[in-house]
Coordinates of C-alpha atoms and ligand atoms in Angstrom, one line a residue:
X253 CA -100.1 -82.1 -37.9
X254 CA -98.9 -79.3 -40.3
X255 CA -99.3 -78.3 -43.9
X256 CA -96.0 -76.2 -43.7
X257 CA -94.4 -76.8 -47.2
X258 CA -90.8 -76.2 -46.1
X259 CA -91.1 -78.4 -43.1
X260 CA -92.8 -81.1 -44.9
X261 CA -90.2 -81.1 -47.7
X262 CA -87.3 -81.0 -45.1
X263 CA -88.8 -84.0 -43.2
X264 CA -89.0 -86.0 -46.6
X265 CA -85.4 -85.1 -47.4
X266 CA -84.3 -86.3 -44.1
X267 CA -86.2 -89.5 -44.3
X268 CA -84.6 -90.2 -47.7
X269 CA -81.1 -89.7 -46.1
X270 CA -81.6 -91.6 -42.8
X271 CA -83.8 -94.3 -44.1
X272 CA -85.7 -95.0 -40.8
X273 CA -88.3 -97.9 -40.6
X274 CA -91.0 -95.3 -39.6
X275 CA -91.6 -91.6 -38.8
X276 CA -93.4 -90.4 -35.7
X277 CA -94.4 -86.8 -35.2
X278 CA -94.3 -85.7 -31.6
X279 CA -97.6 -84.0 -30.7
X280 CA -96.6 -83.5 -27.1
X281 CA -99.6 -85.5 -25.7
X282 CA -99.1 -87.4 -22.4
X283 CA -100.6 -90.5 -24.3
X284 CA -97.8 -90.4 -26.8
X285 CA -95.1 -89.6 -24.3
X286 CA -96.2 -92.5 -22.1
X287 CA -96.0 -94.9 -25.0
X288 CA -92.4 -93.7 -25.6
X289 CA -91.7 -94.0 -21.9
X290 CA -92.8 -97.7 -21.9
X291 CA -91.0 -98.4 -25.1
X292 CA -87.7 -96.7 -23.6
X293 CA -88.1 -99.1 -20.6
X294 CA -88.7 -102.1 -22.8
X295 CA -85.3 -101.5 -24.5
X296 CA -83.5 -100.5 -21.5
X297 CA -82.8 -97.0 -22.8
X298 CA -84.9 -95.7 -19.8
X299 CA -85.0 -97.3 -16.3
X300 CA -88.2 -96.4 -14.4
X301 CA -87.3 -95.4 -10.8
X302 CA -89.4 -95.8 -7.6
X303 CA -92.7 -94.2 -8.5
X304 CA -93.7 -93.5 -5.0
X305 CA -90.5 -91.7 -4.0
X306 CA -89.7 -90.3 -7.4
X307 CA -92.9 -90.0 -9.3
X308 CA -92.5 -89.8 -13.1
X309 CA -88.6 -90.1 -12.8
X310 CA -86.4 -92.2 -15.0
X311 CA -82.7 -93.1 -15.1
X312 CA -80.7 -93.2 -18.3
X313 CA -77.1 -94.3 -19.0
X314 CA -75.2 -92.9 -21.8
X315 CA -72.5 -94.7 -23.6
X316 CA -69.2 -94.7 -21.5
X317 CA -67.4 -92.9 -24.3
X318 CA -70.1 -90.3 -24.4
X319 CA -70.5 -88.3 -21.2
X320 CA -69.8 -84.6 -22.1
X321 CA -70.0 -81.9 -24.6
X322 CA -67.2 -82.5 -27.1
X323 CA -65.6 -78.9 -27.8
X324 CA -63.1 -80.5 -30.0
X325 CA -65.6 -82.0 -32.5
X326 CA -68.1 -79.0 -32.3
X327 CA -67.9 -76.8 -35.5
X328 CA -69.2 -73.4 -36.8
X329 CA -69.7 -74.0 -40.5
X330 CA -69.9 -71.0 -42.6
X331 CA -68.6 -69.8 -46.2
X332 CA -65.8 -67.8 -44.7
X333 CA -63.5 -68.7 -41.9
X334 CA -63.3 -65.3 -40.5
X335 CA -67.1 -65.6 -39.8
X336 CA -66.5 -68.3 -37.3
X337 CA -63.4 -66.6 -35.8
X338 CA -60.3 -67.6 -34.0
X339 CA -62.2 -69.2 -30.8
X340 CA -64.3 -71.6 -32.9
X341 CA -63.5 -74.8 -34.8
X342 CA -64.5 -74.0 -38.4
X343 CA -65.5 -76.1 -41.4
X344 CA -66.7 -74.7 -44.8
X345 CA -70.2 -75.2 -45.2
X346 CA -70.3 -77.5 -48.2
X347 CA -67.3 -79.5 -46.9
X348 CA -69.2 -80.1 -43.6
X349 CA -72.3 -81.3 -45.4
X350 CA -70.4 -83.6 -47.7
X351 CA -68.5 -85.0 -44.6
X352 CA -71.6 -85.6 -42.5
X353 CA -74.2 -86.7 -45.2
X354 CA -72.5 -90.3 -45.6
X355 CA -72.5 -90.6 -41.9
X356 CA -76.2 -89.9 -41.7
X357 CA -76.9 -92.0 -44.8
X358 CA -78.9 -95.0 -43.5
X359 CA -78.2 -94.3 -39.9
X360 CA -81.8 -94.8 -38.8
X361 CA -82.4 -98.2 -40.6
X362 CA -84.3 -100.3 -38.2
X363 CA -85.3 -97.3 -36.0
X364 CA -88.1 -94.8 -35.7
X365 CA -87.3 -91.2 -36.9
X366 CA -89.0 -88.8 -34.3
X367 CA -89.9 -85.3 -35.4
X368 CA -90.1 -82.9 -32.5
X369 CA -91.5 -79.4 -33.0
X370 CA -90.3 -77.2 -30.1
X371 CA -90.5 -73.6 -29.0
X372 CA -87.5 -71.8 -27.2
X373 CA -89.3 -69.4 -25.0
X374 CA -93.0 -69.3 -24.2
X375 CA -95.2 -70.6 -27.1
X376 CA -96.1 -67.6 -29.3
X377 CA -93.9 -64.9 -27.4
X378 CA -92.2 -62.4 -29.7
X379 CA -89.0 -63.4 -28.0
X380 CA -89.4 -67.0 -28.9
X381 CA -88.0 -69.0 -31.7
X382 CA -89.2 -72.4 -33.2
X383 CA -87.0 -75.4 -33.9
X384 CA -87.6 -78.9 -35.4
X385 CA -85.4 -81.6 -34.0
X386 CA -85.3 -85.0 -35.9
X387 CA -83.8 -87.7 -33.7
X388 CA -83.7 -91.6 -33.3
X389 CA -83.4 -91.3 -29.5
X390 CA -86.3 -91.8 -27.0
X391 CA -84.2 -90.1 -24.4
X392 CA -84.0 -87.1 -26.6
X393 CA -87.5 -86.8 -27.1
X394 CA -88.4 -87.2 -23.3
X395 CA -85.8 -84.7 -22.4
X396 CA -86.8 -82.2 -25.0
X397 CA -90.3 -82.6 -23.5
X398 CA -88.5 -81.3 -20.2
X399 CA -86.2 -78.8 -21.5
X400 CA -88.4 -77.0 -24.1
X401 CA -92.1 -76.5 -25.0
X402 CA -93.0 -79.2 -27.6
X403 CA -95.8 -80.5 -29.8
X404 CA -98.8 -79.5 -31.7
X405 CA -99.2 -76.0 -30.2
X406 CA -95.9 -75.2 -31.6
X407 CA -96.7 -76.1 -35.2
X408 CA -99.9 -74.1 -34.9
X409 CA -97.9 -71.0 -34.0
X410 CA -95.4 -71.8 -36.8
X411 CA -98.1 -71.9 -39.5
X412 CA -96.5 -71.7 -42.9
X413 CA -93.5 -69.6 -41.8
X414 CA -90.0 -70.7 -43.0
X415 CA -88.4 -69.3 -39.8
X416 CA -87.5 -72.2 -37.9
X417 CA -84.2 -74.1 -37.0
X418 CA -83.5 -77.3 -38.6
X419 CA -82.0 -79.8 -36.2
X420 CA -80.9 -83.2 -37.2
X421 CA -79.6 -85.7 -34.8
X422 CA -78.8 -89.4 -34.9
X423 CA -77.1 -91.5 -32.3
X424 CA -75.9 -93.5 -35.4
X425 CA -73.1 -95.9 -34.0
X426 CA -72.1 -93.7 -31.1
X427 CA -68.7 -93.8 -32.8
X428 CA -66.4 -91.3 -31.3
X429 CA -64.2 -91.0 -34.4
X430 CA -67.3 -90.0 -36.4
X431 CA -68.9 -87.8 -33.8
X432 CA -69.7 -84.2 -35.1
X433 CA -71.8 -81.3 -33.6
X434 CA -71.9 -78.9 -36.5
X435 CA -73.8 -75.6 -36.7
X436 CA -74.7 -73.9 -40.0
X437 CA -75.9 -70.3 -38.9
X438 CA -76.2 -69.3 -42.5
X439 CA -78.8 -72.1 -43.0
X440 CA -80.3 -72.0 -39.5
X441 CA -79.4 -75.8 -39.1
X442 CA -77.7 -78.0 -36.8
X443 CA -76.4 -81.6 -37.6
X444 CA -75.3 -83.7 -34.8
X445 CA -74.2 -87.3 -35.0
X446 CA -72.8 -90.2 -33.1
X447 CA -73.5 -88.8 -29.5
X448 CA -76.3 -89.5 -27.2
X449 CA -75.1 -87.0 -24.4
X450 CA -77.5 -84.2 -23.5
X451 CA -75.2 -81.1 -24.4
X452 CA -74.5 -82.5 -27.8
X453 CA -78.0 -83.8 -28.7
X454 CA -80.6 -81.6 -27.0
X455 CA -80.3 -79.3 -29.9
X456 CA -82.6 -76.5 -28.4
X457 CA -79.9 -75.8 -25.7
X458 CA -76.3 -74.9 -26.4
X459 CA -76.7 -75.4 -30.2
X460 CA -79.8 -73.5 -30.9
X461 CA -80.3 -71.2 -27.9
X462 CA -76.7 -70.0 -27.9
X463 CA -74.7 -70.8 -31.0
X464 CA -77.4 -70.3 -33.6
X465 CA -79.4 -67.7 -31.5
X466 CA -76.3 -65.6 -31.1
X467 CA -76.2 -65.3 -34.8
X468 CA -79.8 -64.5 -35.0
X469 CA -79.6 -61.9 -32.4
X470 CA -76.8 -60.2 -34.0
X471 CA -78.8 -60.1 -37.4
X472 CA -82.0 -59.0 -35.6
X473 CA -80.7 -56.7 -32.9
X474 CA -81.0 -58.8 -29.7
X475 CA -78.7 -61.0 -27.6
X476 CA -78.4 -64.7 -26.8
X477 CA -76.3 -65.1 -23.6
X478 CA -75.1 -67.9 -21.3
X479 CA -76.6 -66.2 -18.3
X480 CA -79.0 -67.1 -15.3
X481 CA -81.7 -64.8 -14.6
X482 CA -83.0 -64.1 -11.0
X483 CA -85.2 -61.7 -9.2
X484 CA -84.8 -60.3 -5.8
X485 CA -88.0 -59.1 -4.2
X486 CA -87.8 -56.6 -1.4
X487 CA -90.2 -56.5 1.5
X488 CA -92.6 -54.0 -0.3
X489 CA -92.9 -56.5 -3.2
X490 CA -90.7 -54.8 -5.7
X491 CA -88.7 -57.2 -7.7
X492 CA -85.3 -56.3 -9.5
X493 CA -83.8 -58.6 -11.9
X494 CA -80.2 -59.6 -12.4
X495 CA -78.6 -61.8 -15.2
X496 CA -75.2 -63.3 -14.7
X497 CA -72.8 -65.2 -16.8
X498 CA -70.2 -67.5 -15.3
X499 CA -68.0 -70.4 -17.0
X500 CA -69.5 -73.8 -16.8
X501 CA -69.0 -75.2 -13.3
X502 CA -68.8 -71.8 -11.4
X503 CA -72.2 -72.2 -9.6
X504 CA -74.7 -70.7 -12.0
X505 CA -77.4 -73.0 -10.9
X506 CA -76.7 -72.4 -7.3
X507 CA -76.9 -68.7 -7.6
X508 CA -80.0 -68.6 -9.8
X509 CA -81.9 -70.6 -6.9
X510 CA -80.2 -69.1 -3.8
X511 CA -81.9 -69.1 -0.5
X512 CA -81.7 -65.7 1.2
X513 CA -79.6 -65.7 4.4
X514 CA -81.4 -65.3 7.7
X515 CA -80.5 -61.5 7.7
X516 CA -82.5 -61.0 4.5
X517 CA -85.1 -63.6 4.9
X518 CA -86.3 -62.3 8.3
X519 CA -87.0 -58.9 6.6
X520 CA -89.0 -60.5 4.0
X521 CA -86.8 -60.6 1.1
X522 CA -87.3 -63.4 -1.5
X523 CA -85.2 -64.7 -4.4
X524 CA -87.0 -65.9 -7.6
X525 CA -85.3 -68.0 -10.3
X526 CA -86.2 -67.1 -14.0
X527 CA -83.4 -69.4 -15.5
X528 CA -80.3 -71.0 -14.6
X529 CA -78.4 -71.1 -18.0
X530 CA -79.4 -69.0 -20.9
X531 CA -80.9 -65.7 -21.3
X532 CA -82.3 -64.0 -24.4
X533 CA -82.2 -60.2 -24.2
X534 CA -84.2 -57.7 -26.1
X535 CA -84.8 -53.9 -25.8
X536 CA -88.4 -53.3 -24.8
X537 CA -90.9 -50.7 -25.8
X538 CA -89.9 -48.6 -22.8
X539 CA -86.1 -48.7 -24.0
X540 CA -84.9 -50.9 -21.1
X541 CA -83.3 -54.5 -21.6
X542 CA -85.8 -57.4 -21.0
X543 CA -84.8 -61.1 -20.5
X544 CA -86.5 -64.4 -21.0
X545 CA -85.3 -68.0 -20.2
X546 CA -85.8 -69.8 -23.5
X547 CA -85.6 -73.1 -21.7
X548 CA -88.5 -74.9 -19.9
X549 CA -86.2 -77.2 -17.6
X550 CA -82.8 -77.3 -16.0
X551 CA -80.0 -79.5 -17.1
X552 CA -78.1 -79.5 -13.9
X553 CA -74.9 -81.3 -12.6
X554 CA -75.9 -83.8 -10.0
X555 CA -72.6 -84.2 -8.0
X556 CA -72.4 -81.7 -5.2
X557 CA -76.2 -81.0 -5.4
X558 CA -77.6 -81.5 -2.0
X559 CA -80.3 -79.9 0.4
X560 CA -77.6 -77.4 1.7
X561 CA -75.8 -76.4 -1.4
X562 CA -79.0 -76.1 -3.6
X563 CA -82.2 -77.2 -1.8
X564 CA -84.3 -75.8 -4.7
X565 CA -82.4 -77.7 -7.5
X566 CA -82.7 -80.9 -5.4
X567 CA -86.6 -80.4 -4.9
X568 CA -86.9 -79.7 -8.7
X569 CA -85.6 -83.4 -9.4
X570 CA -88.2 -85.0 -7.1
X571 CA -90.6 -85.6 -9.9
X572 CA -90.9 -86.0 -13.7
X573 CA -87.0 -85.8 -14.0
X574 CA -84.6 -87.8 -16.0
X575 CA -81.3 -88.6 -14.2
X576 CA -78.2 -89.5 -16.5
X577 CA -75.2 -91.4 -15.4
X578 CA -75.9 -91.3 -11.6
X579 CA -75.8 -94.2 -9.2
X580 CA -79.0 -96.6 -9.0
X581 CA -79.7 -97.6 -5.4
X582 CA -81.1 -101.2 -5.9
X583 CA -82.6 -101.3 -2.4
X584 CA -85.4 -98.8 -3.1
X585 CA -84.7 -98.0 -6.8
X586 CA -83.9 -94.4 -6.3
X587 CA -80.6 -92.5 -7.2
X588 CA -77.4 -91.2 -5.6
X589 CA -74.4 -89.1 -6.4
X590 CA -71.2 -88.0 -4.7
X591 CA -72.0 -85.1 -2.5
X592 CA -75.8 -85.9 -2.1
X593 CA -75.1 -87.1 1.4
X594 CA -72.7 -89.2 3.2
X595 CA -74.5 -92.6 2.6
X596 CA -73.4 -94.1 -0.6
X597 CA -76.0 -96.9 -1.2
X598 CA -74.5 -100.4 -0.1
X599 CA -76.6 -102.3 -2.8
X600 CA -76.1 -100.2 -5.8
X601 CA -74.8 -99.9 -9.5
X602 CA -72.5 -97.2 -10.6
X603 CA -73.0 -94.9 -13.5
X604 CA -71.9 -97.6 -16.0
X605 CA -74.4 -100.1 -14.6
X606 CA -71.7 -102.1 -12.8
X607 CA -72.0 -103.4 -9.3
X608 CA -70.7 -100.7 -7.1
X609 CA -72.2 -101.1 -3.7
X610 CA -70.8 -97.8 -2.3
X611 CA -67.3 -99.0 -2.6
X612 CA -65.2 -96.0 -3.3
X613 CA -62.1 -98.2 -4.0
X614 CA -63.9 -98.9 -7.3
X615 CA -64.0 -95.4 -8.2
X616 CA -66.8 -92.8 -8.2
X617 CA -70.4 -94.1 -8.2
X618 CA -71.8 -91.3 -10.3
X619 CA -69.9 -89.7 -13.3
X620 CA -68.5 -86.3 -12.3
X621 CA -70.8 -84.8 -15.3
X622 CA -73.8 -86.7 -14.4
X623 CA -76.9 -84.8 -14.8
X624 CA -80.6 -84.3 -14.0
X625 CA -83.1 -82.8 -16.4
X626 CA -85.9 -81.4 -14.4
X627 CA -89.0 -79.3 -15.3
X628 CA -88.6 -75.6 -14.3
X629 CA -92.1 -75.6 -12.8
X630 CA -90.9 -78.0 -10.1
X631 CA -88.5 -75.5 -8.6
X632 CA -90.0 -74.0 -5.4
X633 CA -88.6 -70.6 -6.1
X634 CA -89.5 -70.5 -9.8
X635 CA -90.5 -66.8 -10.6
X636 CA -94.1 -66.0 -11.2
X637 CA -92.8 -64.3 -14.4
X638 CA -91.3 -67.5 -15.7
X639 CA -94.1 -67.6 -18.6
X640 CA -94.2 -63.8 -19.1
X641 CA -94.0 -63.5 -22.9
X642 CA -92.5 -60.0 -22.6
X643 CA -89.7 -61.0 -20.2
X644 CA -88.5 -59.2 -17.1
X645 CA -86.6 -56.0 -17.0
X646 CA -82.9 -56.3 -16.3
X647 CA -81.3 -53.9 -13.7
X648 CA -77.8 -55.5 -13.5
X649 CA -75.6 -57.7 -15.4
X650 CA -73.1 -59.7 -13.8
X651 CA -69.8 -61.3 -15.0
X652 CA -67.5 -63.6 -12.9
X653 CA -65.0 -66.4 -12.8
X654 CA -62.9 -68.4 -10.6
X655 CA -59.8 -66.5 -9.6
X656 CA -57.7 -67.1 -6.6
X657 CA -56.1 -63.7 -6.2
X658 CA -56.5 -61.3 -9.2
X659 CA -60.2 -60.1 -9.2
X660 CA -61.8 -58.8 -6.1
X661 CA -65.1 -60.0 -4.6
X662 CA -67.0 -57.3 -6.6
X663 CA -66.6 -54.2 -8.7
X664 CA -68.7 -52.3 -11.1
X665 CA -67.7 -51.0 -14.5
X666 CA -67.4 -47.3 -15.0
X667 CA -70.0 -47.6 -17.9
X668 CA -71.5 -50.0 -20.5
X669 CA -68.4 -50.1 -22.9
X670 CA -66.0 -50.6 -19.9
X671 CA -68.5 -53.3 -18.8
X672 CA -68.1 -55.0 -22.2
X673 CA -64.4 -54.9 -21.6
X674 CA -65.0 -56.6 -18.2
X675 CA -67.1 -59.3 -19.8
X676 CA -64.4 -59.8 -22.6
X677 CA -61.6 -60.3 -20.1
X678 CA -63.5 -63.0 -18.0
X679 CA -61.4 -65.9 -17.1
X680 CA -61.2 -68.8 -14.7
X681 CA -58.2 -70.5 -13.2
X682 CA -58.1 -74.3 -13.6
X683 CA -58.5 -76.1 -10.3
X684 CA -56.8 -79.3 -9.1
X685 CA -60.0 -81.2 -9.9
X686 CA -60.1 -80.3 -13.6
X687 CA -56.7 -81.0 -15.0
X688 CA -53.1 -81.5 -14.2
X689 CA -51.9 -77.9 -14.2
X690 CA -53.5 -75.8 -11.5
X691 CA -53.8 -72.1 -11.7
X692 CA -53.9 -71.9 -15.6
X693 CA -55.9 -68.9 -16.7
X694 CA -58.6 -69.9 -19.3
X695 CA -60.1 -66.8 -20.9
X696 CA -63.9 -67.2 -21.3
X697 CA -65.3 -64.0 -22.5
X698 CA -68.9 -63.5 -21.2
X699 CA -68.8 -67.4 -20.4
X700 CA -69.5 -67.7 -24.3
X701 CA -66.1 -69.2 -25.4
X702 CA -67.7 -72.5 -26.4
X703 CA -71.0 -71.2 -27.3
X704 CA -70.6 -67.9 -29.4
X705 CA -71.7 -69.0 -32.9
X706 CA -69.7 -66.3 -34.7
X707 CA -66.5 -64.2 -34.6
X708 CA -66.0 -63.1 -31.0
X709 CA -64.6 -59.7 -32.2
X710 CA -68.0 -59.2 -34.0
X711 CA -69.8 -60.3 -30.9
X712 CA -68.1 -57.7 -28.7
X713 CA -69.0 -55.1 -31.4
X714 CA -72.6 -56.3 -31.1
X715 CA -72.5 -55.7 -27.2
X716 CA -71.1 -52.3 -27.8
X717 CA -73.9 -51.5 -30.3
X718 CA -76.5 -52.7 -27.9
X719 CA -75.2 -50.4 -25.2
X720 CA -75.5 -47.4 -27.6
X721 CA -79.1 -48.3 -28.4
X722 CA -79.8 -48.7 -24.6
X723 CA -78.2 -45.4 -23.6
X724 CA -78.8 -44.4 -20.1
X725 CA -81.5 -47.3 -19.7
X726 CA -78.6 -49.8 -20.0
X727 CA -78.4 -52.2 -17.1
X728 CA -75.2 -51.7 -14.9
X729 CA -72.5 -54.2 -15.3
X730 CA -70.5 -55.8 -12.5
X731 CA -67.9 -58.4 -11.9
X732 CA -67.7 -60.8 -9.1
X733 CA -65.4 -63.4 -7.8
X734 CA -66.6 -65.8 -5.1
X735 CA -63.5 -67.9 -5.2
X736 CA -60.7 -65.6 -3.8
X737 CA -58.4 -67.9 -1.6
X738 CA -56.0 -67.2 1.4
X739 CA -52.3 -68.2 1.3
X740 CA -53.4 -71.8 2.5
X741 CA -55.8 -72.0 -0.6
X742 CA -59.0 -71.8 1.5
X743 CA -62.0 -69.9 0.1
X744 CA -62.2 -66.6 2.1
X745 CA -65.8 -65.7 1.1
X746 CA -68.6 -68.1 2.3
X747 CA -70.4 -68.1 -1.1
X748 CA -73.7 -69.8 -1.7
X749 CA -76.7 -68.0 -0.2
X750 CA -74.5 -65.3 1.2
X751 CA -73.7 -64.1 -2.3
X752 CA -76.8 -62.2 -2.0
X753 CA -75.1 -59.8 0.3
X754 CA -73.0 -58.8 -2.7
X755 CA -76.0 -58.9 -5.0
X756 CA -77.8 -56.3 -2.6
X757 CA -74.8 -53.9 -2.9
X758 CA -75.2 -54.1 -6.7
X759 CA -79.0 -53.3 -6.5
X760 CA -78.2 -50.4 -4.2
X761 CA -75.7 -49.1 -6.7
X762 CA -78.4 -49.6 -9.4
X763 CA -80.9 -47.4 -7.5
X764 CA -78.2 -44.8 -6.6
X765 CA -78.6 -45.5 -3.0
X766 CA -74.8 -46.1 -2.1
X767 CA -71.6 -44.6 -2.9
X768 CA -68.5 -46.4 -4.3
X769 CA -64.8 -46.0 -4.3
X770 CA -63.2 -45.4 -7.6
X771 CA -60.3 -47.9 -8.2
X772 CA -58.0 -48.6 -11.1
X773 CA -60.3 -51.5 -12.4
X774 CA -63.8 -50.0 -11.4
X775 CA -66.1 -48.9 -8.8
X776 CA -65.7 -50.9 -5.6
X777 CA -67.8 -51.0 -2.4
X778 CA -66.6 -49.4 0.8
X779 CA -65.8 -52.5 2.7
X780 CA -68.5 -51.5 5.4
X781 CA -71.2 -51.3 2.7
X782 CA -71.3 -55.1 2.3
X783 CA -73.6 -56.5 4.8
X784 CA -71.8 -59.0 7.0
X785 CA -74.4 -59.3 9.7
X786 CA -74.6 -62.8 11.1
X787 CA -71.4 -64.0 9.4
X788 CA -69.2 -65.8 11.7
X789 CA -65.8 -65.7 10.0
X790 CA -66.1 -62.5 8.0
X791 CA -65.1 -59.0 9.4
X792 CA -64.9 -55.7 7.7
X793 CA -61.1 -56.3 7.4
X794 CA -61.8 -59.5 5.6
X795 CA -64.0 -57.7 3.1
X796 CA -61.3 -55.1 2.7
X797 CA -58.8 -58.0 1.8
X798 CA -61.3 -59.4 -0.6
X799 CA -61.6 -56.0 -2.3
X800 CA -57.8 -55.4 -2.7
X801 CA -56.3 -54.9 -6.1
X802 CA -52.7 -55.8 -6.6
X803 CA -50.5 -53.9 -8.9
X804 CA -48.2 -56.7 -10.1
X805 CA -51.1 -59.2 -10.6
X806 CA -53.1 -56.6 -12.6
X807 CA -49.9 -55.8 -14.8
X808 CA -49.7 -59.4 -15.4
X809 CA -53.4 -59.7 -16.2
X810 CA -53.2 -56.8 -18.8
X811 CA -50.3 -58.7 -20.5
X812 CA -52.5 -61.8 -20.5
X813 CA -55.5 -59.7 -21.9
X814 CA -53.3 -58.2 -24.6
X815 CA -52.1 -61.6 -25.7
X816 CA -55.6 -62.9 -25.9
X817 CA -56.8 -59.9 -27.8
X818 CA -54.1 -60.2 -30.4
X819 CA -55.9 -63.4 -31.8
X820 CA -58.7 -61.2 -33.1
X821 CA -56.5 -58.9 -35.3
X822 CA -58.7 -56.0 -36.8
X823 CA -61.9 -57.8 -35.5
X824 CA -61.1 -56.4 -32.1
X825 CA -63.2 -53.3 -31.5
X826 CA -61.1 -50.2 -31.2
X827 CA -63.1 -49.4 -28.1
X828 CA -61.8 -52.6 -26.3
X829 CA -58.1 -51.8 -27.2
X830 CA -58.7 -48.4 -25.6
X831 CA -60.2 -49.8 -22.5
X832 CA -57.2 -52.1 -22.1
X833 CA -54.9 -49.0 -22.5
X834 CA -57.0 -47.2 -20.0
X835 CA -56.5 -50.1 -17.5
X836 CA -52.8 -50.2 -18.1
X837 CA -52.7 -46.5 -17.4
X838 CA -54.6 -46.7 -14.1
X839 CA -52.8 -49.7 -12.9
X840 CA -49.4 -48.0 -13.6
X841 CA -50.4 -45.3 -11.1
X842 CA -51.0 -47.8 -8.4
Ligands
OXD298 C1 -73.9 -76.5 -19.1 C2 -72.5 -76.0 -19.5 O1 -74.1 -77.7 -19.3 O2 -72.3 -74.7 -19.5 O3 -74.8 -75.7 -18.8 O4 -71.6 -76.7 -19.8
MN299 MN1 -74.2 -73.7 -19.2

């Protein structure tokens, strides 16, 4: 399949270490994938679902001790600790190889070693990067086929180049004590062992497209971000693009695929999804910032996804999708999860494969982090620009978190550097569902806390530098908070599709069509400039409330930011320290 010497040598090296019974190069043909589907079915790794109702769909169950990303066992391995920075777990490069090599030694005895060539981004685009993943999991091969572009065509583009990311994965024994997800940005390598859970083993996603790619972007002058990309088309057919970063579980997939509320739909507005999780951003020939989605599918959280919350995501899962850790309905061999509808199937198995029968006294049917892996092209609102090798021009960048009181519904940064500050102070408060303590603030700068593959202080400096290069062509930066609550703890803003009302204000700002109010934290809309036509429970006064900025809360916020910034020592860009002082000075005058 290839004569690439660096690749052939690496595959030989891995084979000698892993000692598989055989090696299979994945060419991406349906014929080969079908054989693997059949083999996965025979071993029980994949369960074929009802092919009339869910054509091409399969169910997979992970080990019960292996259901989520393991941040505590995820490492950035570099020569110097300061290159990983205070927000990452660090291991010295050689120490990590020495620790992992014995775990990989012989791990594929009796198994097949699959070699998957894949492209992050459209094959051959100048935005795109190539990776090779070695794995012993059919689930991984089939999921990589959905999430990335795989096969011979990728090797053809790679040619003899040595510019590819080496990804080594083995389920090994699925031993939690020996589970490691290690990244070697100085070697363009990822070693993942003893897990079979998507976020730890689909190496193209978080491991490559964020942790390794953030390093490549820094070296090469571009950015890898934890952002959705969406386009809003006006009735004249002009499309403006927005990227948005929110911490995990704050509704990125829902926003990326939102359905316009009636007030906009009837005028002919449309929303297009380019991506729901990751954006790679480069400065284009015209000096503007362009985005691609390096992925080819969605790895969405199943619980809570339904026809109302996210019709488009649900539709995306209706064919050629893989479900992980959801309920299996034995009556018609389909799937179910909490929040899909109110009818838990009476004759069913839970996510562990145990008899469940819709009996909630036996606990949840689907795991709270159960997932679907679905091809992007299934999505009814997938953007016509999804395959555009040059990406889409970005008008606005959005940051957001889950805050009960502090952050207003929306504000715009004063300029790019202030926008970097706004991104760097992103935070979410823990909810009752997450852990014991409610309302604890977790800082998650640019939603990259678990995904930035180098020192976060250097990462902020890179953001500031990109702004300097972009100059007056830089996208405008905004912050949103859909999660403000009243004194009884109820959400005030309706959210979901109605979030488009806020996006429309932002786009009007980008086009210079609407004024704003200068506040201590940034530019805010005049309450009457948020379109609330057709909303039952929201008045202009509600919007005014949603936009209020409280002096005491922001004083406390500034103290929290100072405490967080202190971790970065002299890696903290001076500009951000100045922005914090600027915030303090303005808040003092409130
Ligand atoms: C994800 C995450 O799975 O951010 O996308 O955790
Ligand atoms: Mn994510």
